[in-house]
Amino acid sequence: MAEPAPRPSALSGPQKALRKLGLLRAIDLALHLPLRYEDQTRITPLAQAQPGQALQIEGTVCSTEVRSGGRRQLQVLLDDGSGRCTLLFFHFSGAQQKALAPGVRIRARGELRSGLFGPTLLHPQWQRAEGELPQTLTPVYPASAGLPQAYLRRAVVGALERADLSETVPALAWADCPGLQPEPERLAAAPQGSLRAALHCLHQPPPGVALDSLEQRTHPAWVRLKAEELLAQQLAQWQARRERMLRLAPALPPRPEGLAAQLQAALPFALTAAQVRVGAEIAADLARSTPMHRLLQGDVGSGKTVVAALAAAHAIDAGWQCALMAPTEILAEQHFGKLVGWLAPLLAPQGLCVAWLTGSQGKAERAAMLEAVQRGTAALVVGTHAVIGEQVRFARLGLALIDEQHRFGVAQRLALREKNADCEPHLLMMSATPIPRTLAMSHFADLDVSTLDELPPGRSPILTKLLGAHRRDELLERLRAQLVQGRQAYWVCPLIEESEALDLRNAQATAAELEAALAGSKGPDGAPLQVGLLHARLPVAEKKAVMARFCAGQIGVLVSTTVIEVGVDVPNATLMVIEHAERFGLSQLHQLRGRVGRGAAASVCVLLYAPGENGRLSETALLRLRALAETHDGFEIARRDLEIRGPGEFLGARQSGLPLLRFADLAHDAPLLEWARTWAPRLLAEQPQAAQAHIERWLGAKSDFHKA
Ligand code: ADP
Ligand code: MG
């Protein structure tokens, strides 16, 4: 199946465009499936045409005229013997005008409208009426600039001839595949019975095929392709799992009276049942000598940090080091501050310490930390990406904990893996955005998942309110009332995607506005109410100082861009205001909301929305926000986010390197996914070569990503 790719320098424009789309091999082109089809097989006489109908007409040009009163336009009058129709072009070249000279016979396609000049086709596709009509529907492919459809069509036709389309999946598996089910005995003869037949059917649909079933991707040929794609994805991940099982990690069996037990005894609370269960799942993984690859997911506030601390304790107890990584410095501190506070006192008597590694730290401090890590006296190494920096040498890294895993990429996970010469550390990833089940099954099949599905007791429910921006004054009054009572609040400023500068200006203006509104009011201690400002541009030291003052209760309201998105834990904060809530993803809003309701007092989350240009928030935007207000179940919210925004959000798509599904759709193809999940391990065991060929065919060079 291997086929050399052409040298880049020798490529034409369209060839380069093909490359950019990842269409390198013949098989890649063969698997590049149409978005939709045009029907050029039929000519509709104008006398029978209806307004609104998409059609193709054939006729002779009677007149061609450029009009320039008002908008410049080319008007071409066409006569097909049964009637007349105007073709209208607003963009046209001199050459086009010439080609449409009176007397020329052409075919034109478009949607018929009743216009000022009678029946009209606006900007129709057209060509000279030459040769026979095509026998099959004409495919329209996903393309890009510099890649004409006609070129792509020829390339696909050629590729279908050249590509190796031999079967890689046994008939037995197909006979079991939902959607191809009704007549398994006829399967071999049916068009979807072979990959070749299915591809021909999709690229060159025979006349009479139900266009609907093609465009909605319910036709058996589509089902077949989607099933193949899902199977490739499952095979690649099963294979990655098998390879992982062959690698070596240190076995870290729990010690009965060890550090973990001491930690648990020292905690000011009892673990929830969910924490106990998940802790046991992780401990069982750690006791094995194959590397753990586990995701710990749980809603905001479900108590992941304790579970992580217990895992770290197991590793340290067994004489190994544990690394903790968070995507930003402030998160590292917020997330792990508690954990370090719990563990450090238990480590000290053993002569062990905690090392911090961050990008902003001074040279001397860093050198001392690096040495402790290398000597092994640092049992716990906490920080940002700096933890996997090249100069960081671990004496014996046994466990790596990654918080907010979706913000790290494949390269970083690989770097962690290579931190030990002879064995691989166990890996525990944490996420507060629960992954919907179908997504876990498809994209994260090589990941064991533990879920904290229970919140610690004593949390007060959060009331979520939607508020139009015009009620801002009321809100400011409410904020003042809270702060005067000694409560604290967050005020999150809108996300302005392209411009950090604008974000900043906005946050600054808001802080000034709040200061003005609160001027003259005092807290219960008699001190004036303070407004804090936190944004991405602040130097790390200043961010930390602001956070520290907020945690200590010296700042009443913290105005912030989304840097507080995760990890902050201030139980006295009872009001969360999110401006322009309509610009945030649901899961993100849910995360933000989770910053309040951490203490016993009742908390409120206000979603401020600004009406659009027409003075109203769109119906769908409002529905989304209402849905959020009504549910507190992170899974349900994640499922809706998946529906609305696709899997990219969950995967951190760009850096995860996971190949996204091109054809299968998790919302509709769950039965096919189940099928692929059942068959992948069987095929790998029974027909490893065919399975390998299948992965190669579908994922090509991308299959390496699964191994990270
Ligand atoms: P997250 O899952 O969002 O990371 P945290 O680990 O930060 O949640 O926990 C949220 C808060 O709940 C912390 O203050 C933590 O100390 C507390 N907590 C964790 N587990 C329990 C428990 N079993 N009982 C009471 N409080 C707990
Ligand atoms: Mg956390």
XYZ file of C-alpha atoms and ligand atoms in Angstrom:
736
model
C 0.000 0.000 0.000
C 3.056 2.247 0.387
C 3.418 4.789 -2.354
C 6.051 7.500 -2.572
C 4.733 11.057 -2.344
C 5.913 13.421 -5.104
C 8.761 15.809 -4.318
C 7.355 19.153 -3.135
C 9.355 21.258 -5.607
C 7.856 19.473 -8.609
C 4.257 20.129 -7.540
C 1.730 22.217 -9.443
C -0.668 24.578 -7.661
C -3.533 22.093 -7.397
C -1.127 19.346 -6.374
C 0.109 21.508 -3.534
C -3.474 22.185 -2.525
C -4.119 18.431 -2.459
C -1.123 17.961 -0.210
C -2.352 20.603 2.154
C -5.616 18.739 2.487
C -3.598 15.642 3.384
C -4.531 13.932 0.120
C -1.162 12.371 -0.571
C -1.772 8.756 -1.497
C -4.231 7.307 -3.991
C -6.142 5.829 -1.070
C -6.423 9.239 0.595
C -8.131 10.569 -2.524
C -10.339 7.514 -2.802
C -11.470 8.137 0.775
C -12.077 11.837 0.142
C -15.844 11.671 -0.071
C -18.277 14.153 -1.618
C -20.073 16.727 0.473
C -23.043 16.716 -1.873
C -23.996 16.111 -5.473
C -25.227 18.029 -8.464
C -27.632 16.417 -10.848
C -26.346 17.061 -14.361
C -27.874 13.918 -15.769
C -31.124 15.588 -16.772
C -32.282 18.642 -18.699
C -35.526 20.261 -17.579
C -37.541 22.057 -20.275
C -38.308 25.593 -19.134
C -42.000 25.056 -19.861
C -42.100 22.443 -17.053
C -39.869 24.266 -14.580
C -41.138 25.617 -11.260
C -39.756 28.637 -9.403
C -37.510 27.500 -6.573
C -36.488 24.343 -8.418
C -32.798 23.415 -8.763
C -32.387 22.402 -12.367
C -30.287 22.197 -15.481
C -31.476 23.794 -18.698
C -30.055 23.671 -22.206
C -30.674 26.345 -24.791
C -29.372 28.926 -27.220
C -28.270 32.421 -26.276
C -30.614 34.987 -27.897
C -29.035 38.149 -26.561
C -26.222 39.291 -24.283
C -26.235 42.685 -22.693
C -24.293 44.549 -20.013
C -26.491 46.900 -18.004
C -24.946 49.592 -15.928
C -27.886 51.578 -14.559
C -27.613 50.668 -10.869
C -25.500 47.612 -10.212
C -23.450 46.570 -13.266
C -24.679 43.246 -14.530
C -24.500 40.839 -17.426
C -27.895 39.699 -18.715
C -28.072 36.722 -21.000
C -31.367 35.648 -22.514
C -31.597 31.919 -23.157
C -34.209 30.112 -25.270
C -34.659 26.346 -24.977
C -37.489 25.997 -27.480
C -40.103 25.586 -24.737
C -39.507 28.914 -23.014
C -37.063 31.675 -22.157
C -34.988 32.433 -19.120
C -32.558 35.189 -18.071
C -29.112 34.365 -16.719
C -27.882 37.131 -14.466
C -24.230 37.720 -13.514
C -22.924 40.460 -11.229
C -19.337 39.312 -11.413
C -18.131 38.508 -14.901
C -15.081 38.866 -17.088
C -14.834 40.120 -20.651
C -13.966 36.587 -21.699
C -17.137 35.230 -20.128
C -19.193 37.874 -21.840
C -17.657 36.921 -25.184
C -18.179 33.216 -24.621
C -21.873 33.815 -24.028
C -22.352 35.341 -27.487
C -25.755 35.027 -29.220
C -26.151 31.747 -31.066
C -24.013 29.752 -28.612
C -25.662 26.668 -27.126
C -25.074 26.158 -23.418
C -26.144 24.162 -20.380
C -26.770 26.143 -17.224
C -27.494 24.960 -13.678
C -28.939 26.812 -10.757
C -32.070 27.574 -8.845
C -34.866 29.063 -10.880
C -36.340 32.281 -9.525
C -39.029 34.530 -10.823
C -37.220 37.824 -11.343
C -37.787 41.245 -12.802
C -37.175 39.861 -16.274
C -39.245 36.678 -15.879
C -37.659 33.329 -14.920
C -34.063 33.924 -13.851
C -30.987 31.962 -12.903
C -28.661 33.988 -10.696
C -24.986 33.253 -11.247
C -25.622 29.826 -12.742
C -22.886 27.294 -13.379
C -22.681 26.851 -17.121
C -20.711 25.279 -19.925
C -21.103 24.868 -23.704
C -23.578 22.143 -24.553
C -21.212 19.512 -25.875
C -21.167 15.766 -25.608
C -23.516 13.420 -23.816
C -25.045 14.199 -20.456
C -23.217 12.488 -17.595
C -24.704 9.164 -16.494
C -24.121 9.672 -12.782
C -24.628 12.435 -10.255
C -21.719 14.849 -10.163
C -19.921 14.883 -6.808
C -18.978 18.113 -5.073
C -15.937 17.586 -2.862
C -14.565 19.428 0.125
C -11.894 21.547 -1.560
C -9.831 24.618 -0.905
C -8.645 27.690 -2.748
C -6.580 26.750 -5.770
C -8.185 23.366 -6.113
C -10.898 23.373 -8.777
C -13.651 20.758 -8.457
C -12.969 19.512 -11.970
C -9.332 18.823 -11.073
C -10.331 17.091 -7.868
C -12.911 14.958 -9.678
C -10.335 13.766 -12.203
C -7.847 13.087 -9.423
C -10.404 10.996 -7.530
C -11.399 9.001 -10.614
C -7.731 8.221 -11.274
C -7.128 7.364 -7.638
C -10.061 4.955 -7.557
C -8.339 3.018 -10.343
C -4.922 3.000 -8.710
C -5.704 2.591 -5.028
C -5.537 -0.776 -3.354
C -9.125 -1.321 -2.274
C -8.806 -4.920 -1.175
C -10.953 -5.919 1.781
C -9.381 -5.603 5.206
C -12.452 -6.453 7.266
C -13.870 -9.971 7.191
C -17.397 -10.589 5.881
C -18.314 -11.996 9.281
C -17.805 -8.588 10.854
C -19.867 -6.875 8.188
C -22.686 -9.337 8.651
C -22.829 -8.116 12.246
C -22.731 -4.413 11.444
C -25.826 -2.368 12.331
C -27.238 -0.464 9.390
C -25.910 -3.062 6.978
C -28.015 -5.598 8.794
C -31.358 -6.135 7.125
C -30.230 -8.516 4.414
C -26.875 -9.938 5.359
C -27.225 -12.802 2.878
C -27.498 -10.343 0.018
C -24.644 -8.272 1.303
C -21.998 -9.622 -1.032
C -24.049 -8.671 -4.053
C -25.240 -5.310 -2.776
C -23.287 -2.156 -3.654
C -22.119 -1.779 -0.077
C -20.825 -5.354 -0.118
C -17.285 -4.320 -0.879
C -15.259 -1.243 -0.148
C -14.718 -0.786 -3.860
C -18.426 -0.898 -4.617
C -19.264 1.433 -1.743
C -16.677 3.978 -2.874
C -17.855 3.846 -6.482
C -21.392 4.345 -5.290
C -20.414 7.418 -3.253
C -18.107 9.000 -5.826
C -20.259 8.203 -8.852
C -23.785 7.497 -7.647
C -25.809 5.649 -10.247
C -28.914 7.425 -11.534
C -31.981 6.693 -9.456
C -30.158 6.433 -6.161
C -31.961 8.312 -3.395
C -30.092 11.583 -3.165
C -31.434 12.145 0.342
C -29.872 9.002 1.691
C -26.532 10.041 0.211
C -26.624 13.563 1.492
C -27.836 12.538 4.920
C -25.279 9.764 4.940
C -27.772 7.053 5.719
C -27.227 5.108 2.490
C -25.637 1.699 3.156
C -22.534 2.772 1.247
C -22.113 5.613 3.723
C -22.792 3.338 6.664
C -20.081 1.079 5.393
C -17.533 3.904 5.153
C -18.396 5.297 8.551
C -18.065 1.852 10.086
C -14.652 1.435 8.438
C -13.513 4.762 9.783
C -14.633 4.026 13.337
C -13.028 0.624 13.159
C -9.711 2.159 12.103
C -9.852 4.494 15.054
C -10.635 1.692 17.477
C -7.953 -0.578 16.022
C -5.313 2.116 16.364
C -6.209 2.688 19.972
C -6.394 -0.994 20.865
C -3.020 -1.394 19.296
C -1.667 1.500 21.331
C -3.043 -0.167 24.442
C -1.380 -3.464 23.574
C 1.931 -1.727 23.020
C 1.588 0.036 26.332
C 1.000 -3.275 28.069
C 4.381 -4.423 26.822
C 6.185 -1.456 28.349
C 7.489 -1.407 31.892
C 6.578 0.875 34.789
C 7.543 0.646 38.454
C 5.082 -1.372 40.521
C 3.944 0.857 43.387
C 1.960 -1.343 45.757
C 0.254 0.488 48.640
C 1.744 0.111 52.126
C -0.850 -0.474 54.870
C 0.491 2.048 57.391
C 2.139 4.243 54.798
C 2.010 7.839 53.715
C -1.407 7.537 52.100
C -2.928 6.273 55.325
C -1.257 9.068 57.287
C -2.522 11.632 54.828
C -6.044 10.305 55.026
C -5.905 10.445 58.814
C -4.694 14.049 58.700
C -7.450 15.307 56.388
C -10.066 17.552 58.002
C -12.854 15.578 56.277
C -13.826 12.029 55.395
C -13.515 10.908 51.784
C -16.695 10.580 49.761
C -17.661 7.123 48.555
C -16.701 8.198 45.036
C -13.254 9.290 46.177
C -12.728 5.943 47.933
C -13.797 3.979 44.857
C -11.710 6.011 42.424
C -8.744 5.935 44.798
C -8.901 2.136 44.780
C -9.011 2.035 40.962
C -5.888 4.149 40.808
C -4.098 2.189 43.535
C -4.762 -1.032 41.639
C -3.197 0.456 38.487
C -0.182 1.706 40.397
C 0.481 -1.714 41.880
C 1.033 -3.134 38.391
C 4.258 -2.997 36.431
C 2.566 -1.765 33.252
C 2.160 1.986 32.908
C -1.125 3.435 34.075
C -2.907 5.627 31.542
C -5.893 6.920 33.406
C -8.152 9.930 33.275
C -9.623 11.157 36.537
C -12.685 13.180 35.702
C -15.069 14.870 38.021
C -17.095 17.998 38.122
C -15.635 21.176 39.569
C -15.400 20.812 43.307
C -15.758 17.026 43.283
C -12.439 16.719 45.105
C -9.949 15.464 42.547
C -7.007 16.979 44.353
C -7.252 14.671 47.360
C -7.407 11.672 45.100
C -4.304 12.907 43.308
C -2.554 13.464 46.624
C -3.283 9.883 47.683
C -1.855 8.588 44.422
C 1.259 10.713 44.968
C 1.557 9.285 48.464
C 1.561 5.729 47.102
C 4.350 6.579 44.681
C 6.480 8.329 47.301
C 5.903 5.519 49.776
C 7.285 3.047 47.294
C 10.424 5.162 47.009
C 9.621 6.962 43.760
C 9.137 10.587 42.771
C 5.906 12.168 41.669
C 5.588 15.049 39.199
C 2.563 17.353 39.112
C 1.883 19.554 36.119
C -0.666 22.273 35.502
C -0.946 24.402 32.361
C -0.158 27.757 33.996
C 1.776 28.892 36.989
C -1.182 30.331 38.798
C -3.115 27.132 38.260
C -0.196 25.057 39.443
C -0.155 27.048 42.629
C -3.910 27.057 43.087
C -4.380 23.402 42.261
C -1.476 22.027 44.112
C -1.096 24.482 46.969
C -3.402 22.399 49.133
C -1.897 19.139 48.075
C 1.576 20.366 48.930
C 0.270 21.684 52.232
C -1.028 18.224 53.075
C 2.008 16.253 51.977
C 4.975 18.452 52.869
C 4.682 17.951 56.669
C 4.537 14.187 56.160
C 7.601 14.211 53.901
C 9.866 16.292 56.107
C 10.521 13.591 58.763
C 11.773 11.319 55.961
C 14.231 13.959 54.765
C 12.161 14.573 51.633
C 10.934 17.856 50.201
C 8.767 19.435 47.512
C 10.365 21.155 44.506
C 8.627 23.874 42.491
C 9.602 24.360 38.873
C 8.169 27.257 36.927
C 9.272 29.446 34.056
C 9.403 32.614 36.114
C 11.678 31.429 38.839
C 15.156 32.843 39.525
C 18.327 31.061 38.443
C 19.692 30.184 41.870
C 16.369 28.875 43.101
C 15.918 26.865 39.959
C 19.385 25.332 40.207
C 18.708 24.254 43.791
C 15.381 22.719 42.770
C 16.919 20.886 39.823
C 19.526 19.400 42.082
C 16.957 18.174 44.602
C 15.030 16.586 41.744
C 18.119 14.891 40.376
C 19.280 13.633 43.759
C 15.844 12.347 44.546
C 15.338 14.334 47.752
C 12.451 16.135 46.055
C 9.764 13.506 46.346
C 7.201 15.796 44.793
C 7.970 18.054 41.840
C 5.299 20.637 41.128
C 4.991 23.179 38.351
C 4.144 24.053 34.795
C 5.615 22.703 31.555
C 8.933 23.492 33.191
C 8.600 20.145 34.974
C 9.333 18.313 31.746
C 12.051 20.756 30.667
C 15.149 19.239 29.164
C 17.435 20.039 32.079
C 15.099 18.384 34.538
C 16.543 15.005 35.464
C 14.583 12.843 37.838
C 16.285 10.300 40.044
C 13.275 7.967 39.799
C 10.054 9.332 38.401
C 7.263 6.924 39.256
C 4.097 8.905 38.693
C 3.114 11.944 36.669
C -0.076 13.840 37.407
C -1.382 16.226 34.763
C -4.159 18.632 35.620
C -6.407 19.988 32.884
C -5.054 17.350 30.570
C -6.732 18.774 27.466
C -4.451 21.772 27.665
C -1.378 19.641 27.186
C -0.331 18.057 23.929
C 1.010 14.757 22.757
C 4.601 15.971 22.731
C 4.419 16.782 26.419
C 3.013 13.400 27.334
C 5.766 11.757 25.307
C 8.416 13.901 26.998
C 7.156 12.763 30.392
C 7.326 9.181 29.333
C 10.944 9.547 28.409
C 12.017 11.044 31.720
C 13.198 7.653 32.990
C 15.760 5.627 31.143
C 14.568 2.125 31.900
C 10.905 2.382 32.771
C 7.980 4.627 32.166
C 6.164 6.621 34.860
C 2.498 5.986 35.517
C 0.280 8.704 34.141
C -2.814 10.162 35.767
C -4.588 12.945 33.927
C -7.255 15.078 35.510
C -10.083 16.955 33.916
C -12.971 18.966 35.251
C -14.751 18.815 31.915
C -16.301 15.403 31.882
C -15.973 13.628 28.601
C -19.292 12.426 27.213
C -19.497 8.671 26.964
C -19.433 8.384 23.180
C -16.371 10.571 23.042
C -14.616 8.568 25.733
C -15.360 5.407 23.791
C -14.208 6.766 20.463
C -11.325 9.163 20.935
C -10.120 8.030 24.322
C -10.421 4.298 23.946
C -6.858 3.839 25.146
C -7.583 5.661 28.340
C -9.031 4.153 31.476
C -11.491 6.541 33.008
C -12.304 7.067 36.675
C -15.204 9.341 37.489
C -15.979 11.236 40.663
C -19.736 11.349 40.383
C -20.492 12.739 43.799
C -19.793 16.089 45.427
C -18.530 16.325 49.003
C -21.364 16.965 51.452
C -22.307 20.380 52.742
C -22.217 22.245 49.455
C -24.946 24.778 49.045
C -26.670 24.778 45.690
C -25.852 27.628 43.327
C -28.695 29.664 41.955
C -28.069 30.667 38.341
C -29.731 33.793 36.998
C -29.901 35.244 33.513
C -29.790 38.992 33.452
C -29.967 41.414 30.509
C -27.212 44.006 30.420
C -29.771 46.774 30.957
C -30.192 45.599 34.557
C -26.610 46.275 35.434
C -27.412 48.899 38.081
C -29.524 46.441 40.040
C -26.668 43.991 39.882
C -24.130 46.523 41.146
C -26.423 47.214 44.085
C -26.659 43.539 44.859
C -22.886 43.192 44.663
C -22.481 46.048 47.129
C -24.941 44.427 49.537
C -22.981 41.157 49.460
C -19.632 42.786 50.016
C -20.909 44.961 52.851
C -21.870 41.721 54.624
C -18.309 40.488 54.240
C -18.954 38.163 51.318
C -16.725 38.083 48.254
C -17.412 37.999 44.536
C -15.879 37.250 41.139
C -16.593 39.388 38.123
C -15.460 37.684 34.914
C -14.990 39.863 31.877
C -15.893 38.983 28.338
C -13.710 36.927 26.200
C -12.621 38.848 23.153
C -11.082 36.177 21.067
C -8.593 37.891 18.853
C -7.484 40.639 21.082
C -5.773 40.304 24.397
C -5.381 44.080 24.417
C -9.135 44.574 24.203
C -9.693 41.982 26.909
C -7.424 43.940 29.123
C -9.014 47.295 28.421
C -12.373 45.807 29.147
C -11.288 44.332 32.447
C -9.679 47.600 33.474
C -12.780 49.598 32.588
C -14.956 47.189 34.546
C -12.705 47.401 37.587
C -12.920 51.200 37.446
C -16.700 51.011 37.120
C -16.978 48.742 40.165
C -14.662 50.957 42.163
C -16.894 53.924 41.438
C -20.027 51.964 42.341
C -18.553 50.746 45.622
C -16.908 54.004 46.626
C -17.758 55.023 50.166
C -19.033 51.575 51.211
C -17.290 49.645 53.941
C -16.974 45.984 54.849
C -18.002 44.590 58.257
C -14.517 45.357 59.563
C -14.941 49.025 58.675
C -12.351 48.949 55.889
C -13.297 50.340 52.460
C -14.329 47.692 49.899
C -11.483 46.719 47.602
C -11.603 45.820 43.922
C -8.840 43.543 42.553
C -7.883 43.055 38.930
C -6.410 39.922 37.450
C -5.548 39.449 33.798
C -3.194 37.494 31.602
C -0.714 40.340 31.048
C 0.095 40.802 34.736
C 3.522 39.554 35.795
C 3.263 36.253 37.620
C 4.381 37.709 40.941
C 1.645 40.306 40.788
C -0.983 37.727 39.866
C 0.034 35.714 42.866
C -0.125 38.761 45.119
C -3.637 39.612 43.923
C -4.775 36.025 44.401
C -3.262 35.909 47.863
C -5.123 39.072 48.874
C -8.368 37.717 47.507
C -7.884 34.394 49.322
C -7.182 36.310 52.528
C -10.402 38.276 52.143
C -8.706 41.648 51.667
C -10.146 42.054 48.193
C -13.944 42.058 48.015
C -14.519 41.618 44.321
C -12.029 40.169 41.900
C -12.388 41.399 38.335
C -10.743 38.997 35.997
C -10.357 37.756 32.483
C -10.771 34.001 32.347
C -7.503 33.287 34.169
C -9.540 32.134 37.150
C -11.296 29.611 34.998
C -10.104 26.681 37.009
C -8.667 25.870 40.335
C -9.501 28.804 42.578
C -10.938 27.792 45.908
C -12.297 30.613 48.071
C -15.273 29.349 50.101
C -16.273 32.858 51.161
C -16.980 33.895 47.555
C -20.725 33.682 46.980
C -21.377 35.729 43.864
C -20.090 35.036 40.377
C -20.888 37.488 37.621
C -20.055 36.507 34.044
C -20.303 39.261 31.492
C -21.243 38.428 27.918
C -22.041 34.923 29.018
C -23.308 34.268 25.496
C -19.717 34.231 24.246
C -18.601 31.351 26.434
C -18.912 27.621 25.906
C -21.334 25.866 28.229
C -18.665 23.771 29.887
C -16.570 26.837 30.453
C -19.492 28.632 32.073
C -20.097 25.618 34.245
C -16.448 25.672 35.322
C -16.664 29.331 36.200
C -19.884 28.822 38.113
C -18.132 26.130 40.127
C -15.914 28.797 41.696
C -18.750 29.759 44.028
C -20.914 27.534 46.201
C -17.850 26.161 47.933
C -18.901 27.139 51.412
C -22.064 26.820 53.446
C -23.594 30.157 52.373
C -26.038 30.303 49.456
C -24.358 31.373 46.223
C -25.525 33.002 43.041
C -24.119 32.944 39.521
C -25.316 35.771 37.293
C -25.032 35.304 33.546
C -25.093 38.778 32.091
C -25.970 38.795 28.449
C -25.828 41.592 25.955
C -28.420 41.762 23.212
C -27.189 41.432 19.632
C -27.295 44.146 16.995
C -31.007 43.727 16.551
C -31.504 44.449 20.229
C -32.170 40.813 21.152
C -30.155 37.797 22.080
C -30.647 35.061 19.525
C -33.125 32.397 20.504
C -30.513 29.631 20.453
C -28.092 31.626 22.570
C -30.826 32.214 25.103
C -31.800 28.541 25.078
C -28.224 27.543 25.759
C -27.950 29.864 28.719
C -31.304 28.715 30.071
C -30.179 25.108 29.781
C -27.133 25.956 31.835
C -29.206 27.718 34.437
C -31.405 24.654 34.769
C -28.811 21.936 35.107
C -25.827 21.419 37.345
C -24.846 18.063 35.971
C -21.462 18.506 34.316
C -22.016 15.428 32.131
C -25.291 16.688 30.780
C -23.702 20.056 30.070
C -20.739 18.439 28.360
C -23.072 16.342 26.246
C -24.872 19.462 25.081
C -21.598 21.190 24.396
C -20.551 18.230 22.278
C -23.790 18.526 20.345
C -23.462 22.250 19.834
C -19.767 22.658 19.254
C -18.386 19.290 18.233
C -15.566 17.346 19.837
C -12.807 19.915 19.329
C -13.361 21.540 22.709
C -12.877 18.319 24.569
C -9.917 17.122 22.655
C -8.060 20.379 22.630
C -8.054 19.267 19.021
C -5.151 21.124 17.611
C -2.617 19.924 20.067
C -4.004 16.569 21.012
C -3.084 15.244 17.588
C -5.967 12.821 17.792
C -7.407 12.307 14.351
C -10.928 13.640 14.388
C -13.602 11.632 12.699
C -14.330 12.810 9.186
C -17.454 10.862 8.392
C -18.871 9.208 11.453
C -20.825 11.409 13.771
C -20.877 10.471 17.427
C -24.331 11.875 17.987
C -25.866 9.555 15.379
C -23.498 6.689 14.889
C -23.284 5.285 18.399
C -24.401 1.812 17.235
C -21.576 1.733 14.686
C -19.166 2.803 17.393
C -20.328 -0.093 19.566
C -19.787 -2.430 16.654
C -16.270 -1.128 16.054
C -15.463 -1.460 19.734
C -16.534 -5.075 19.742
C -14.698 -6.038 16.602
C -11.427 -4.162 16.968
C -9.866 -6.440 19.611
C -11.076 -9.538 17.773
C -9.551 -8.445 14.491
C -6.278 -7.461 16.108
C -6.044 -10.896 17.690
C -7.273 -12.976 14.770
C -6.099 -11.077 11.688
C -3.295 -8.779 12.792
C -1.982 -8.110 9.292
C -5.318 -7.118 7.851
C -5.934 -4.979 10.925
C -2.614 -3.224 10.392
C -3.423 -2.636 6.720
C -6.758 -1.179 7.753
C -5.128 1.286 10.162
C -2.562 2.249 7.506
C -5.255 2.790 4.937
C -7.392 5.045 7.087
C -4.921 6.845 9.267
C -1.661 6.645 7.324
C 1.013 8.656 9.021
C -1.419 9.937 11.619
C -1.641 6.609 13.429
C 1.466 7.416 15.467
C -0.481 9.945 17.458
C -2.504 7.231 19.096
C 0.569 5.944 20.810
C 1.140 9.008 22.934
P -11.708 19.727 42.009
O -12.243 18.369 41.716
O -12.491 20.804 41.354
O -10.233 19.832 41.773
P -10.929 20.150 44.707
O -10.037 18.986 44.799
O -10.307 21.490 44.547
O -11.988 19.917 43.556
O -11.894 20.132 45.960
C -12.796 21.164 46.193
C -12.896 21.458 47.668
O -13.531 20.384 48.347
C -11.560 21.639 48.329
O -11.686 22.679 49.251
C -11.343 20.312 49.019
O -10.469 20.436 50.125
C -12.729 19.941 49.422
N -12.957 18.495 49.578
C -12.438 17.516 48.819
N -12.906 16.319 49.224
C -13.744 16.543 50.241
C -14.544 15.692 51.078
N -14.573 14.374 50.923
N -15.300 16.290 52.022
C -15.289 17.632 52.178
N -14.559 18.472 51.446
C -13.784 17.948 50.478
Mg -8.858 20.927 40.712
